[in-house]
């Protein structure tokens, strides 16, 4: 499934985002790009990488309300979510 900048999406609850959430597909904020520069290519809303046993595509989401991930380090204003856990609203 393809998601474009500005699409409203629902994050289905799963291991990394246990409470799910609702938000908008967007480019990652500049502070995220700067923090990960040289390590990760963040030039579009979607990022595809080779996982251990499959290809993984993720999308950056700006949450409507701050969301907690599985680490309990949040709440987060936005974050990367695997494509398989997203649906259009």
mmCIF file of N, CA and C in Angstrom, residues 20-64:
data_model
loop_
_atom_site.group_PDB
_atom_site.id
_atom_site.type_symbol
_atom_site.label_atom_id
_atom_site.label_comp_id
_atom_site.label_asym_id
_atom_site.label_seq_id
_atom_site.Cartn_x
_atom_site.Cartn_y
_atom_site.Cartn_z
ATOM 1 N N UNK A 20 -1.246 2.106 19.440
ATOM 2 C CA UNK A 20 -1.578 2.627 18.117
ATOM 3 C C UNK A 20 -1.585 4.144 18.124
ATOM 4 N N UNK A 21 -2.392 4.719 17.243
ATOM 5 C CA UNK A 21 -2.499 6.171 17.155
ATOM 6 C C UNK A 21 -3.083 6.583 15.825
ATOM 7 N N UNK A 22 -3.273 7.886 15.689
ATOM 8 C CA UNK A 22 -3.774 8.482 14.451
ATOM 9 C C UNK A 22 -2.867 9.658 14.141
ATOM 10 N N UNK A 23 -2.602 9.878 12.855
ATOM 11 C CA UNK A 23 -1.744 10.989 12.492
ATOM 12 C C UNK A 23 -1.685 11.204 10.999
ATOM 13 N N UNK A 24 -0.649 11.916 10.583
ATOM 14 C CA UNK A 24 -0.471 12.319 9.193
ATOM 15 C C UNK A 24 0.907 11.870 8.715
ATOM 16 N N UNK A 25 0.950 11.302 7.523
ATOM 17 C CA UNK A 25 2.217 10.934 6.891
ATOM 18 C C UNK A 25 2.964 12.219 6.542
ATOM 19 N N UNK A 26 4.240 12.275 6.876
ATOM 20 C CA UNK A 26 5.031 13.470 6.570
ATOM 21 C C UNK A 26 6.507 13.106 6.466
ATOM 22 N N UNK A 27 7.291 14.075 6.053
ATOM 23 C CA UNK A 27 8.741 13.922 6.105
ATOM 24 C C UNK A 27 9.160 14.005 7.566
ATOM 25 N N UNK A 28 10.198 13.288 7.956
ATOM 26 C CA UNK A 28 10.677 13.418 9.330
ATOM 27 C C UNK A 28 11.136 14.855 9.597
ATOM 28 N N UNK A 29 10.983 15.343 10.829
ATOM 29 C CA UNK A 29 11.434 16.697 11.157
ATOM 30 C C UNK A 29 12.949 16.839 10.990
ATOM 31 N N UNK A 30 13.396 18.056 10.822
ATOM 32 C CA UNK A 30 14.825 18.318 10.613
ATOM 33 C C UNK A 30 15.684 17.796 11.761
ATOM 34 N N UNK A 31 15.202 17.923 13.009
ATOM 35 C CA UNK A 31 16.020 17.464 14.136
ATOM 36 C C UNK A 31 16.241 15.947 14.085
ATOM 37 N N UNK A 32 15.290 15.200 13.549
ATOM 38 C CA UNK A 32 15.459 13.750 13.397
ATOM 39 C C UNK A 32 16.471 13.474 12.288
ATOM 40 N N UNK A 33 16.324 14.179 11.164
ATOM 41 C CA UNK A 33 17.275 14.002 10.054
ATOM 42 C C UNK A 33 18.697 14.317 10.513
ATOM 43 N N UNK A 34 18.844 15.404 11.283
ATOM 44 C CA UNK A 34 20.165 15.817 11.748
ATOM 45 C C UNK A 34 20.746 14.784 12.716
ATOM 46 N N UNK A 35 19.918 14.296 13.634
ATOM 47 C CA UNK A 35 20.388 13.318 14.619
ATOM 48 C C UNK A 35 20.854 12.022 13.960
ATOM 49 N N UNK A 36 20.232 11.653 12.850
ATOM 50 C CA UNK A 36 20.555 10.387 12.184
ATOM 51 C C UNK A 36 21.371 10.564 10.913
ATOM 52 N N UNK A 37 21.842 11.768 10.645
ATOM 53 C CA UNK A 37 22.572 12.012 9.400
ATOM 54 C C UNK A 37 23.784 11.094 9.301
ATOM 55 N N UNK A 38 23.948 10.563 8.114
ATOM 56 C CA UNK A 38 25.050 9.650 7.871
ATOM 57 C C UNK A 38 24.716 8.201 8.197
ATOM 58 N N UNK A 39 23.740 7.984 9.074
ATOM 59 C CA UNK A 39 23.353 6.620 9.453
ATOM 60 C C UNK A 39 22.145 6.135 8.664
ATOM 61 N N UNK A 40 21.207 7.055 8.408
ATOM 62 C CA UNK A 40 19.922 6.694 7.815
ATOM 63 C C UNK A 40 19.559 7.716 6.750
ATOM 64 N N UNK A 41 19.056 7.256 5.620
ATOM 65 C CA UNK A 41 18.579 8.142 4.557
ATOM 66 C C UNK A 41 17.111 8.461 4.816
ATOM 67 N N UNK A 42 16.819 9.730 5.102
ATOM 68 C CA UNK A 42 15.450 10.159 5.399
ATOM 69 C C UNK A 42 15.044 11.289 4.465
ATOM 70 N N UNK A 43 14.991 10.995 3.175
ATOM 71 C CA UNK A 43 14.691 12.037 2.195
ATOM 72 C C UNK A 43 13.267 11.970 1.661
ATOM 73 N N UNK A 44 12.479 10.999 2.121
ATOM 74 C CA UNK A 44 11.085 10.906 1.689
ATOM 75 C C UNK A 44 10.243 10.407 2.859
ATOM 76 N N UNK A 45 8.933 10.324 2.643
ATOM 77 C CA UNK A 45 8.052 9.873 3.722
ATOM 78 C C UNK A 45 8.208 8.383 3.993
ATOM 79 N N UNK A 46 8.667 7.610 3.002
ATOM 80 C CA UNK A 46 8.840 6.170 3.166
ATOM 81 C C UNK A 46 10.312 5.793 3.099
ATOM 82 N N UNK A 47 10.672 4.770 3.868
ATOM 83 C CA UNK A 47 12.048 4.281 3.885
ATOM 84 C C UNK A 47 12.012 2.763 3.809
ATOM 85 N N UNK A 48 12.763 2.197 2.878
ATOM 86 C CA UNK A 48 12.802 0.745 2.698
ATOM 87 C C UNK A 48 14.208 0.243 2.988
ATOM 88 N N UNK A 49 14.284 -0.802 3.806
ATOM 89 C CA UNK A 49 15.577 -1.389 4.156
ATOM 90 C C UNK A 49 15.481 -2.911 4.062
ATOM 91 N N UNK A 50 16.628 -3.547 3.950
ATOM 92 C CA UNK A 50 16.674 -5.008 3.957
ATOM 93 C C UNK A 50 16.714 -5.476 5.400
ATOM 94 N N UNK A 51 15.669 -6.180 5.811
ATOM 95 C CA UNK A 51 15.630 -6.766 7.141
ATOM 96 C C UNK A 51 16.355 -8.095 7.148
ATOM 97 N N UNK A 52 16.323 -8.758 8.280
ATOM 98 C CA UNK A 52 17.013 -10.045 8.415
ATOM 99 C C UNK A 52 16.473 -11.084 7.441
ATOM 100 N N UNK A 53 15.144 -11.127 7.288
ATOM 101 C CA UNK A 53 14.560 -12.137 6.407
ATOM 102 C C UNK A 53 13.533 -11.586 5.428
ATOM 103 N N UNK A 54 13.449 -10.257 5.315
ATOM 104 C CA UNK A 54 12.494 -9.648 4.378
ATOM 105 C C UNK A 54 12.820 -8.173 4.188
ATOM 106 N N UNK A 55 12.197 -7.592 3.190
ATOM 107 C CA UNK A 55 12.315 -6.158 2.941
ATOM 108 C C UNK A 55 11.294 -5.451 3.828
ATOM 109 N N UNK A 56 11.719 -4.391 4.502
ATOM 110 C CA UNK A 56 10.868 -3.669 5.439
ATOM 111 C C UNK A 56 10.708 -2.230 4.963
ATOM 112 N N UNK A 57 9.465 -1.760 4.883
ATOM 113 C CA UNK A 57 9.195 -0.372 4.520
ATOM 114 C C UNK A 57 8.485 0.298 5.684
ATOM 115 N N UNK A 58 8.970 1.478 6.043
ATOM 116 C CA UNK A 58 8.359 2.239 7.124
ATOM 117 C C UNK A 58 7.995 3.629 6.623
ATOM 118 N N UNK A 59 7.107 4.271 7.371
ATOM 119 C CA UNK A 59 6.593 5.593 7.018
ATOM 120 C C UNK A 59 6.699 6.475 8.255
ATOM 121 N N UNK A 60 7.073 7.750 8.083
ATOM 122 C CA UNK A 60 7.104 8.683 9.204
ATOM 123 C C UNK A 60 5.693 9.223 9.431
ATOM 124 N N UNK A 61 5.243 9.192 10.696
ATOM 125 C CA UNK A 61 3.921 9.679 11.067
ATOM 126 C C UNK A 61 4.065 10.790 12.098
ATOM 127 N N UNK A 62 3.406 11.924 11.862
ATOM 128 C CA UNK A 62 3.236 12.967 12.878
ATOM 129 C C UNK A 62 1.916 12.667 13.572
ATOM 130 N N UNK A 63 1.981 12.281 14.847
ATOM 131 C CA UNK A 63 0.787 11.880 15.577
ATOM 132 C C UNK A 63 -0.091 13.080 15.925
ATOM 133 N N UNK A 64 -1.419 12.879 15.894
ATOM 134 C CA UNK A 64 -2.355 13.919 16.325
ATOM 135 C C UNK A 64 -2.172 14.215 17.809
#
